[in-house]
PDB file of C-alpha atoms in Angstrom:
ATOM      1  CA  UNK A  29       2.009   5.887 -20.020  1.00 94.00           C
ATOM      2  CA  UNK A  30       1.127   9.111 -18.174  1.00 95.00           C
ATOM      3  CA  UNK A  31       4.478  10.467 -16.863  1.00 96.00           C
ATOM      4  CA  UNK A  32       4.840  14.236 -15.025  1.00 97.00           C
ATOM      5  CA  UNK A  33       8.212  15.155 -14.552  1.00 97.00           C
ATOM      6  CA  UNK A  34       8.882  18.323 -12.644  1.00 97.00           C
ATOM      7  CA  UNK A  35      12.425  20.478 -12.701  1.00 97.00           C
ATOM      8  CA  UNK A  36      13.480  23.944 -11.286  1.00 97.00           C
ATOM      9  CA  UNK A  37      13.886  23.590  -7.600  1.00 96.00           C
ATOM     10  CA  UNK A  38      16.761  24.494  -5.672  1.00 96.00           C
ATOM     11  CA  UNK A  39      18.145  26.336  -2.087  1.00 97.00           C
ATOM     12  CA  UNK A  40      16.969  30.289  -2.362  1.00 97.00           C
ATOM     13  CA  UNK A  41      16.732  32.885  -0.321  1.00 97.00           C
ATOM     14  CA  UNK A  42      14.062  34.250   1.018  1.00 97.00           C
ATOM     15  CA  UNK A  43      12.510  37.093  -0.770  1.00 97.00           C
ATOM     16  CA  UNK A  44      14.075  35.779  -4.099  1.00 97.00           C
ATOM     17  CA  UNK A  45      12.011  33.670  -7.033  1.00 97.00           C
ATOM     18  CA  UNK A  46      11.614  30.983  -8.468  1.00 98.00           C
ATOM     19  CA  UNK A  47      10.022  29.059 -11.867  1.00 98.00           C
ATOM     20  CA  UNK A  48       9.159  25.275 -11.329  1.00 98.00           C
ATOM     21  CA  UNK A  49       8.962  23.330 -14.383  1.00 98.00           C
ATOM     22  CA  UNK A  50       6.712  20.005 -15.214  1.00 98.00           C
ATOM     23  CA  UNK A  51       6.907  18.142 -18.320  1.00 98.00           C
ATOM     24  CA  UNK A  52       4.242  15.957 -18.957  1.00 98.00           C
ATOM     25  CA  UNK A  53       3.390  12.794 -21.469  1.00 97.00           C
ATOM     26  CA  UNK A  54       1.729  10.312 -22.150  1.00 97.00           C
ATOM     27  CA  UNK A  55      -1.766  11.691 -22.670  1.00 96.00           C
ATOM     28  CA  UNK A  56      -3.250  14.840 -23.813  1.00 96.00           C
ATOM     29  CA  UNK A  57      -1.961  17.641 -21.834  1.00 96.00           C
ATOM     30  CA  UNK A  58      -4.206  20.392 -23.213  1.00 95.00           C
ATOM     31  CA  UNK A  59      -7.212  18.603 -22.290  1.00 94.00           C
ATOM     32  CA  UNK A  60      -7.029  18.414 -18.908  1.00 94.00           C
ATOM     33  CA  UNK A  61      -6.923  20.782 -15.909  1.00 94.00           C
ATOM     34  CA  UNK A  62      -3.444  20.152 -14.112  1.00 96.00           C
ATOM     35  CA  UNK A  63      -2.706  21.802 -10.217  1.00 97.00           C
ATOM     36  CA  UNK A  64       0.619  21.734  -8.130  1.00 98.00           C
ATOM     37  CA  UNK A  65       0.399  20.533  -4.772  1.00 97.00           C
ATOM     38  CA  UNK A  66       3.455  21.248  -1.980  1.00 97.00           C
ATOM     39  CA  UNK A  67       4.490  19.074   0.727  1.00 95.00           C
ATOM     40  CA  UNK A  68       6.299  20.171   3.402  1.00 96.00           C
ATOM     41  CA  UNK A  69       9.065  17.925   5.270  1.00 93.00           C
ATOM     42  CA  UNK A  70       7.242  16.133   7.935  1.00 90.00           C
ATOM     43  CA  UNK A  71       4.562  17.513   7.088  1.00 92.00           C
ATOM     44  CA  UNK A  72       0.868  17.002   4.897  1.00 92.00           C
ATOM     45  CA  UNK A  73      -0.229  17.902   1.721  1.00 94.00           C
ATOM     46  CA  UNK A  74      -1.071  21.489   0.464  1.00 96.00           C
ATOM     47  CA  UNK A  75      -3.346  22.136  -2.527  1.00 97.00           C
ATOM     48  CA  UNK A  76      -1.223  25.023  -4.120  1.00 97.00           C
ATOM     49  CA  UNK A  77      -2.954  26.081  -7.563  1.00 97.00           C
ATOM     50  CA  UNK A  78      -5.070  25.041 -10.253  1.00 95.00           C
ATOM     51  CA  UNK A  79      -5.154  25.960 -13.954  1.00 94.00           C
ATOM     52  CA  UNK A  80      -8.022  25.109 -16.581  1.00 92.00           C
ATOM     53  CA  UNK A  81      -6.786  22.929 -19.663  1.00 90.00           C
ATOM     54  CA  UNK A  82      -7.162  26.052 -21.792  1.00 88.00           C
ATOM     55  CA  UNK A  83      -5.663  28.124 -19.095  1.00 87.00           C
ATOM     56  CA  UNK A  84      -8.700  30.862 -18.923  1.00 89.00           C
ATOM     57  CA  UNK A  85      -9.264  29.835 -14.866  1.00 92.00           C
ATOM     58  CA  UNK A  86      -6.516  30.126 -12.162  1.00 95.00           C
ATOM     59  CA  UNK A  87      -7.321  29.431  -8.731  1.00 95.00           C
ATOM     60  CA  UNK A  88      -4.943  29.816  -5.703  1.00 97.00           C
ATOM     61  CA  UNK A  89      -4.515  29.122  -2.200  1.00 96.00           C
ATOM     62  CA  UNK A  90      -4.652  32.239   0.344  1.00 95.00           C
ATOM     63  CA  UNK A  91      -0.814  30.997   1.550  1.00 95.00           C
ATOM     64  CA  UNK A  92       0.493  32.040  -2.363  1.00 97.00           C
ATOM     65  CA  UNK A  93      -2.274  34.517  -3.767  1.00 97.00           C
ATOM     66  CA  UNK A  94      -0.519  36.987  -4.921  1.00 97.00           C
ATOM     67  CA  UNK A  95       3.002  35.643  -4.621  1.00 98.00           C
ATOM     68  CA  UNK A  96       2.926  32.459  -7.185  1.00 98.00           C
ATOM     69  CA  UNK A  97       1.506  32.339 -10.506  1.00 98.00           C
ATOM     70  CA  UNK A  98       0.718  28.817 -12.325  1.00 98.00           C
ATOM     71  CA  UNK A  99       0.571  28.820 -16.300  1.00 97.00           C
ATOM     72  CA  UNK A 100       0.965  26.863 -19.089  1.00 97.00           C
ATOM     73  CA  UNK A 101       2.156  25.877 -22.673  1.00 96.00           C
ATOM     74  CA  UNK A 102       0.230  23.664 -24.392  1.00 95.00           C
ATOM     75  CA  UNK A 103       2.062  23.408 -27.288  1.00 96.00           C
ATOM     76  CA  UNK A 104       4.979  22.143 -25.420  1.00 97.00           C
ATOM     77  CA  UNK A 105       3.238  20.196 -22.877  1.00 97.00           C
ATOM     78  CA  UNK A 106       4.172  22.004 -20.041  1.00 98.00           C
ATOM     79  CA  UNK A 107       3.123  23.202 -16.840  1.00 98.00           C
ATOM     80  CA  UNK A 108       5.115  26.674 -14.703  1.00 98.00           C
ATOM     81  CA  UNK A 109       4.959  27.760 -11.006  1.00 98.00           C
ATOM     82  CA  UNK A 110       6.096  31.025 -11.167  1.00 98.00           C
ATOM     83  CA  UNK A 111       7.129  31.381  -7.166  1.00 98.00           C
ATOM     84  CA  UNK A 112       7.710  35.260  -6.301  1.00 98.00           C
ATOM     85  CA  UNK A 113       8.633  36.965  -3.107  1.00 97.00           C
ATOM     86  CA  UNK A 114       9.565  33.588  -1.514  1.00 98.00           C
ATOM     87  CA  UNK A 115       8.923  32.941   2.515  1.00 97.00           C
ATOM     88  CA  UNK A 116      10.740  30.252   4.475  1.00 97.00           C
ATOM     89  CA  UNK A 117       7.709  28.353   5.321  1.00 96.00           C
ATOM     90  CA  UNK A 118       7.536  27.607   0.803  1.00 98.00           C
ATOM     91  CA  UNK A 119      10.061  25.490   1.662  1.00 98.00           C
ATOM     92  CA  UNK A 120       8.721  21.907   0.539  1.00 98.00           C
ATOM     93  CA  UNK A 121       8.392  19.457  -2.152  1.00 97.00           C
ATOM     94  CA  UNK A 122       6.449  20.765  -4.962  1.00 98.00           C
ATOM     95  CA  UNK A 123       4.443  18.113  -7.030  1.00 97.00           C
ATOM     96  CA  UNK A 124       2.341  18.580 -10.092  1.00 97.00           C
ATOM     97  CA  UNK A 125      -0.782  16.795 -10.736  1.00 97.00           C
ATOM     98  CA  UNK A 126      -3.032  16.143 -13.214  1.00 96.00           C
ATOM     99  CA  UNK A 127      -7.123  16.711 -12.666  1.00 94.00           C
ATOM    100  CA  UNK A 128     -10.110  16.393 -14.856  1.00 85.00           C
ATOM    101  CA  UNK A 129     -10.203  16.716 -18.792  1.00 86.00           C
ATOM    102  CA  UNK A 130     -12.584  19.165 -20.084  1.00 82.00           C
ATOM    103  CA  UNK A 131     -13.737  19.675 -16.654  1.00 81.00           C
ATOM    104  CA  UNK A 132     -15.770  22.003 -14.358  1.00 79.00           C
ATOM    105  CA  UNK A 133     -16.144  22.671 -10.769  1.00 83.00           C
ATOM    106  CA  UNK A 134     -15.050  20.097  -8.177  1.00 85.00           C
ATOM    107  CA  UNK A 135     -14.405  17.391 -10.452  1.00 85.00           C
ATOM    108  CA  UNK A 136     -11.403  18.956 -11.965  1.00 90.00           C
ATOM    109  CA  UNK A 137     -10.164  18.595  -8.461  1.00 93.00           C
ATOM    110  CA  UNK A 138      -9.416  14.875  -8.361  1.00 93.00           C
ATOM    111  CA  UNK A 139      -5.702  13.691  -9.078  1.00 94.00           C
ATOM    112  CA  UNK A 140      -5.384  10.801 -11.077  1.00 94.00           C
ATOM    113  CA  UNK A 141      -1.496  10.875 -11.721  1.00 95.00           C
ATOM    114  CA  UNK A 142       1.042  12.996 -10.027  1.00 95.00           C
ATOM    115  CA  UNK A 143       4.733  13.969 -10.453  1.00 95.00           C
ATOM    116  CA  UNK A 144       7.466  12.727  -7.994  1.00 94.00           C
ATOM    117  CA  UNK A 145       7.976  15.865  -7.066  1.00 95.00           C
ATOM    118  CA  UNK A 146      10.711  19.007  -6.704  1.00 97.00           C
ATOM    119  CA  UNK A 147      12.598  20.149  -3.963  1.00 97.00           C
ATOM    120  CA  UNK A 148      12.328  23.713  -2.903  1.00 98.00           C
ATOM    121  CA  UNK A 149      14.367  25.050   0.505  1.00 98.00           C
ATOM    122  CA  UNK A 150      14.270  28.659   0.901  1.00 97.00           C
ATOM    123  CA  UNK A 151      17.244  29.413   3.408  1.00 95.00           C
ATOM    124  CA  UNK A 152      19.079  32.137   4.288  1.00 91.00           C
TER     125      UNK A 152
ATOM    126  CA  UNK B  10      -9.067  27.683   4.396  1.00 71.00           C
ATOM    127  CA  UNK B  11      -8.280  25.441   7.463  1.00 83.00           C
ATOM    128  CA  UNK B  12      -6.803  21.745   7.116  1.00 91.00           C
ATOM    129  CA  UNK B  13      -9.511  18.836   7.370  1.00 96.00           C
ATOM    130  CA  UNK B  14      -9.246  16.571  10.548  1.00 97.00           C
ATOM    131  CA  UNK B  15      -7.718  13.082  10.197  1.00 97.00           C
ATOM    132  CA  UNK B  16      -7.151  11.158  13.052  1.00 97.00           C
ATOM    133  CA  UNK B  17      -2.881  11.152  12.493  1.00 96.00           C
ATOM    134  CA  UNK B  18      -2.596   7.322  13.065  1.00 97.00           C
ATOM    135  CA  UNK B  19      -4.723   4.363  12.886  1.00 98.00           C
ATOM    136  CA  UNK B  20      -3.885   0.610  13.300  1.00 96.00           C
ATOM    137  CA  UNK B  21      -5.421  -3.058  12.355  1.00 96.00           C
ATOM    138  CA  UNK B  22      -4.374  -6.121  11.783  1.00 96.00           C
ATOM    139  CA  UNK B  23      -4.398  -8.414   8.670  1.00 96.00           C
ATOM    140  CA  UNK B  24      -7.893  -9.043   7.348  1.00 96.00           C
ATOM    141  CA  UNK B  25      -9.633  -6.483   9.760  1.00 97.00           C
ATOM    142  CA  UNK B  26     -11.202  -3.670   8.654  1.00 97.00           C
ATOM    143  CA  UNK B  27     -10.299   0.085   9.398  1.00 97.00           C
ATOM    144  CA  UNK B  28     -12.217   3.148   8.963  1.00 98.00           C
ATOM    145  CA  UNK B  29     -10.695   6.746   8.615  1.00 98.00           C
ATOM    146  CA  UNK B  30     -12.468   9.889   9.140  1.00 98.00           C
ATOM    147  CA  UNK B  31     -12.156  12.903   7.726  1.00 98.00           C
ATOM    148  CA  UNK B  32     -13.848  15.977   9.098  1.00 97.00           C
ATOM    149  CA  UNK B  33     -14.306  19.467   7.514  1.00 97.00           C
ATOM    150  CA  UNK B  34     -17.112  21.603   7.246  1.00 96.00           C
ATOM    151  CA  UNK B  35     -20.282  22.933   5.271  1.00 95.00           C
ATOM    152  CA  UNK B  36     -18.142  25.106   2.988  1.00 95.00           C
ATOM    153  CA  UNK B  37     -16.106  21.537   1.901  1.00 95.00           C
ATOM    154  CA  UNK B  38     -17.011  17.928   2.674  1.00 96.00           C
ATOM    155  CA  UNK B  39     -20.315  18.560   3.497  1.00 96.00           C
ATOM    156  CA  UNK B  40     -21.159  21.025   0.654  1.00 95.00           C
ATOM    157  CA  UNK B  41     -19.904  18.920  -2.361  1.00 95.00           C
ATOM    158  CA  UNK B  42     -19.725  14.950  -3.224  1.00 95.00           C
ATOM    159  CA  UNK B  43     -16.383  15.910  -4.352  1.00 95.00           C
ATOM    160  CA  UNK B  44     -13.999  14.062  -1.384  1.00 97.00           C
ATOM    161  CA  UNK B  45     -11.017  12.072  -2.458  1.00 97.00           C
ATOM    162  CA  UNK B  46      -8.803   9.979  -0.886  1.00 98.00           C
ATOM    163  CA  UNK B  47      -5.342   9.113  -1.837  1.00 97.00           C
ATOM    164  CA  UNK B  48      -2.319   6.822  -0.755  1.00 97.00           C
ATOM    165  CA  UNK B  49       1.281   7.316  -0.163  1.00 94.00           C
ATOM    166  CA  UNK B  50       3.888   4.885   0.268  1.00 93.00           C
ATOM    167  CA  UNK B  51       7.320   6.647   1.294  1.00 88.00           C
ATOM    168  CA  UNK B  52       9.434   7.063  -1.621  1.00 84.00           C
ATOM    169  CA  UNK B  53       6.369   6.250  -4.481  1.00 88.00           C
ATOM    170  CA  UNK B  54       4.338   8.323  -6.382  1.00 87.00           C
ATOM    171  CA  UNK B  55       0.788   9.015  -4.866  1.00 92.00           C
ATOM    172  CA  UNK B  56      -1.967   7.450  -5.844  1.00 95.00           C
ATOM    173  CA  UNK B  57      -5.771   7.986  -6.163  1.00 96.00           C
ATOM    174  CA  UNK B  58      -7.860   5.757  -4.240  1.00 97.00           C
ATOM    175  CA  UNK B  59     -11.435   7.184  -4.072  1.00 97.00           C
ATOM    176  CA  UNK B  60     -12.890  10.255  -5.952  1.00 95.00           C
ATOM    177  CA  UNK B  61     -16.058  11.464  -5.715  1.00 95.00           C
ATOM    178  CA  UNK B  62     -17.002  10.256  -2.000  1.00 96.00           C
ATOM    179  CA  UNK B  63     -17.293   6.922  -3.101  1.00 97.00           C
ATOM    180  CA  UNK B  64     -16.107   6.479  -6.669  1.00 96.00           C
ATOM    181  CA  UNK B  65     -12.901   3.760  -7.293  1.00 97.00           C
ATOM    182  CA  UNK B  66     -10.470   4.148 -10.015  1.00 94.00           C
ATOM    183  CA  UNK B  67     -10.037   1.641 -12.520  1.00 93.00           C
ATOM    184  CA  UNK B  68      -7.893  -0.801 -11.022  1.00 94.00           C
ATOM    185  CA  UNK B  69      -8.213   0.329  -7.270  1.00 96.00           C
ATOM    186  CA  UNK B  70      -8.925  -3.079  -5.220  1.00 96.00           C
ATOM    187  CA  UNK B  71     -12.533  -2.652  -3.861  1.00 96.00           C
ATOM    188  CA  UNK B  72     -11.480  -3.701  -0.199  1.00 97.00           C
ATOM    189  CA  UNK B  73     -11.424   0.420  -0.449  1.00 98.00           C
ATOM    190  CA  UNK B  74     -14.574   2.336  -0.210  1.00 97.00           C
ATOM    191  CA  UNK B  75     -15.992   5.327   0.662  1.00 97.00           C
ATOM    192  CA  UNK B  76     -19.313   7.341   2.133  1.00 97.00           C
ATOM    193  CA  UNK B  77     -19.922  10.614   3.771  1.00 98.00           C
ATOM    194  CA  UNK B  78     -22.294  12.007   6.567  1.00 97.00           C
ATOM    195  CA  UNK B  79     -22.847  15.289   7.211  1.00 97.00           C
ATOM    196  CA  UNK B  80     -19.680  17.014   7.007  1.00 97.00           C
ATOM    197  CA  UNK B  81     -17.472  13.804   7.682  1.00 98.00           C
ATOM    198  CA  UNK B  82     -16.122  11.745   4.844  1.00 98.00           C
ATOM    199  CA  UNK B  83     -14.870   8.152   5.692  1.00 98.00           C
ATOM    200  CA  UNK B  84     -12.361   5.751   3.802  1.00 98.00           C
ATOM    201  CA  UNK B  85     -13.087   1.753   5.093  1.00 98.00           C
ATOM    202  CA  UNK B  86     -10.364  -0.523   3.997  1.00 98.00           C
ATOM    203  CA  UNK B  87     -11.583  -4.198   4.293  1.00 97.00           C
ATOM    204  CA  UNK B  88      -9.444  -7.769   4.688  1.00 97.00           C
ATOM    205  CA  UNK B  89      -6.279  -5.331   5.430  1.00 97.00           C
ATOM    206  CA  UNK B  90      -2.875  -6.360   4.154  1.00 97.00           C
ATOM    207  CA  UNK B  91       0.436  -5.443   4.739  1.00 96.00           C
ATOM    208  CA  UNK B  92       1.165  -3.672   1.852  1.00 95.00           C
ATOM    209  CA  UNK B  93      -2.055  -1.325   2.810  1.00 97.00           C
ATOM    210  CA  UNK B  94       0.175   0.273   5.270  1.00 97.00           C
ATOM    211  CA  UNK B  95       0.897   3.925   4.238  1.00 96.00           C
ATOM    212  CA  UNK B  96       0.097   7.799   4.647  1.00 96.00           C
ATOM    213  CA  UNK B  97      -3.610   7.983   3.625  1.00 97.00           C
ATOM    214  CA  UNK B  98      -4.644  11.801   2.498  1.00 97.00           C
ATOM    215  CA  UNK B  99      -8.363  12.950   1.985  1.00 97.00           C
ATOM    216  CA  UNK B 100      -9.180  16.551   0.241  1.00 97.00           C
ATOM    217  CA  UNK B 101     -12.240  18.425  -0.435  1.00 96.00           C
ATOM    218  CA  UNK B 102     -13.742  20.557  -2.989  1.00 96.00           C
ATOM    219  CA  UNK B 103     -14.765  23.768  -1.100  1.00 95.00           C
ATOM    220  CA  UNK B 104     -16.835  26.914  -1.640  1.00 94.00           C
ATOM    221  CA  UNK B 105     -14.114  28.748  -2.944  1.00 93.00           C
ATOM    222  CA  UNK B 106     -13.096  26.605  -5.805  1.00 92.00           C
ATOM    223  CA  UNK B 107     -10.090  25.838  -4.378  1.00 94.00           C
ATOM    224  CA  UNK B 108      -9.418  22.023  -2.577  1.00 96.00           C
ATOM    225  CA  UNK B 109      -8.354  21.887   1.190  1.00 96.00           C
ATOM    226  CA  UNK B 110      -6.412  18.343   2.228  1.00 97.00           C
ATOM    227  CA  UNK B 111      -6.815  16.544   5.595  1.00 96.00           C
ATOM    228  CA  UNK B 112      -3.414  16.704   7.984  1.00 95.00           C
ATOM    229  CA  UNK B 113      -3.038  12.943   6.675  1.00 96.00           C
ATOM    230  CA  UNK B 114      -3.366   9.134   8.486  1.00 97.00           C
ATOM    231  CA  UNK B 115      -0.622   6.863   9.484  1.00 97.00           C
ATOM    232  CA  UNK B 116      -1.880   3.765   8.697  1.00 97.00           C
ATOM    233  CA  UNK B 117       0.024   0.507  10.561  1.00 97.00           C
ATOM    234  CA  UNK B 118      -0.759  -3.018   9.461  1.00 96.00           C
ATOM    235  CA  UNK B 119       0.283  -4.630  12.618  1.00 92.00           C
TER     236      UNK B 119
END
């Protein structure tokens, strides 16, 4: 079965970085376009970034352009959040999830499985 | 990119039906059939409910449906039940391939 299992949060301060892990399985990671999606306490959900299955096309969201960077290894089945120059308001549950295979233009943006999620509190 | 507009709490009771909107604009819902809706239960993983405006995923009851008008999506759940009652989340495909998410729906099964 699909799983997405994400690692790497933690308490930092702000200013300081961060790399946010998220092993997947189950299905054919390379194939498919996978994004990471934050979640604030209390609050809703916040598209983060997006990376193609071959990892050609990034796209961000104005809050983290510039600051994160998303990547991936396809030969280990993994998907990075590089988080840079970290704000309080970052502070949230970060969740991977998995979009379209092969896909292009809006219909890479549908999440058919997603991770449980990693904490991420940026504190002083 | 602002937030879509979800009414933040909507109620029915068993076997009713209950429609949530989801409002954005020309540059999102109303430029692209590509709206989705997903669920939340505290505590679970999320789950995909409607893709596509109106398309169900394999398995997804079909008391769930959707449509869109204009630049306002809508998710009807039919004959509610009690487990229906969760966080309900719509996002949009927008003009600057990136996806924007509605503030999110309370849903109450009274």
């Amino acid at each position: 079965q699909v799983q997405l299992v994400e690692s790497g949060g933690g308490v930092v301060q702000p200013g300081r970085s961060l790399r946010l892990s998220c092993a997947a399985s189950g299905f054919t990671f390379s194939s498919y376009g996978m994004h990471w999606v934050r979640q604030a306490p209390g609050k809703g959900l916040e598209w983060v970034a997006i990376i193609w299955y071959d990892g050609d096309i990034k796209k961000y969201a104005d809050s983290v352009k510039g600051r994160f960077t998303i990547s991936r290894d396809n030969s280990k089945n993994t998907l990075y959040l590089q988080m840079n120059s970290l704000r309080v308001e970052d502070t949230a549950v970060y969740s991977c999830a998995r979009g379209g295979a092969y896909c292009s233009g809006g219909s890479c943006y549908n999440f058919d499985y997603w991770g449980q999620g990693t904490l991420v509190a940026v504190s002083s | 990119q602002s937030a879509l507009t979800q009414p933040a709490s909507v109620s029915g009771s068993p076997g009713q039906s209950i429609t949530i909107s989801c409002t954005g604009t020309s540059s999102d819902v109303g430029g692209y059939n590509y709206v989705s809706w997903y669920q939340q239960h505290p505590g679970k993983a999320r789950k995909l409910i409607i893709y596509d405006v109106s398309s169900r995923p394999s398995g997804v009851s079909n008391r769930f449906s959707g449509s869109k008008s204009g630049n306002t999506a809508s998710l009807t759940i039919s004959g509610l039940q009690a487990e229906d009652e969760a966080d309900y989340y719509c996002g949009s495909y927008t003009s600057s391939s990136t996806l924007v998410f509605g503030g999110g729906t309370k849903l109450t099964v009274l």
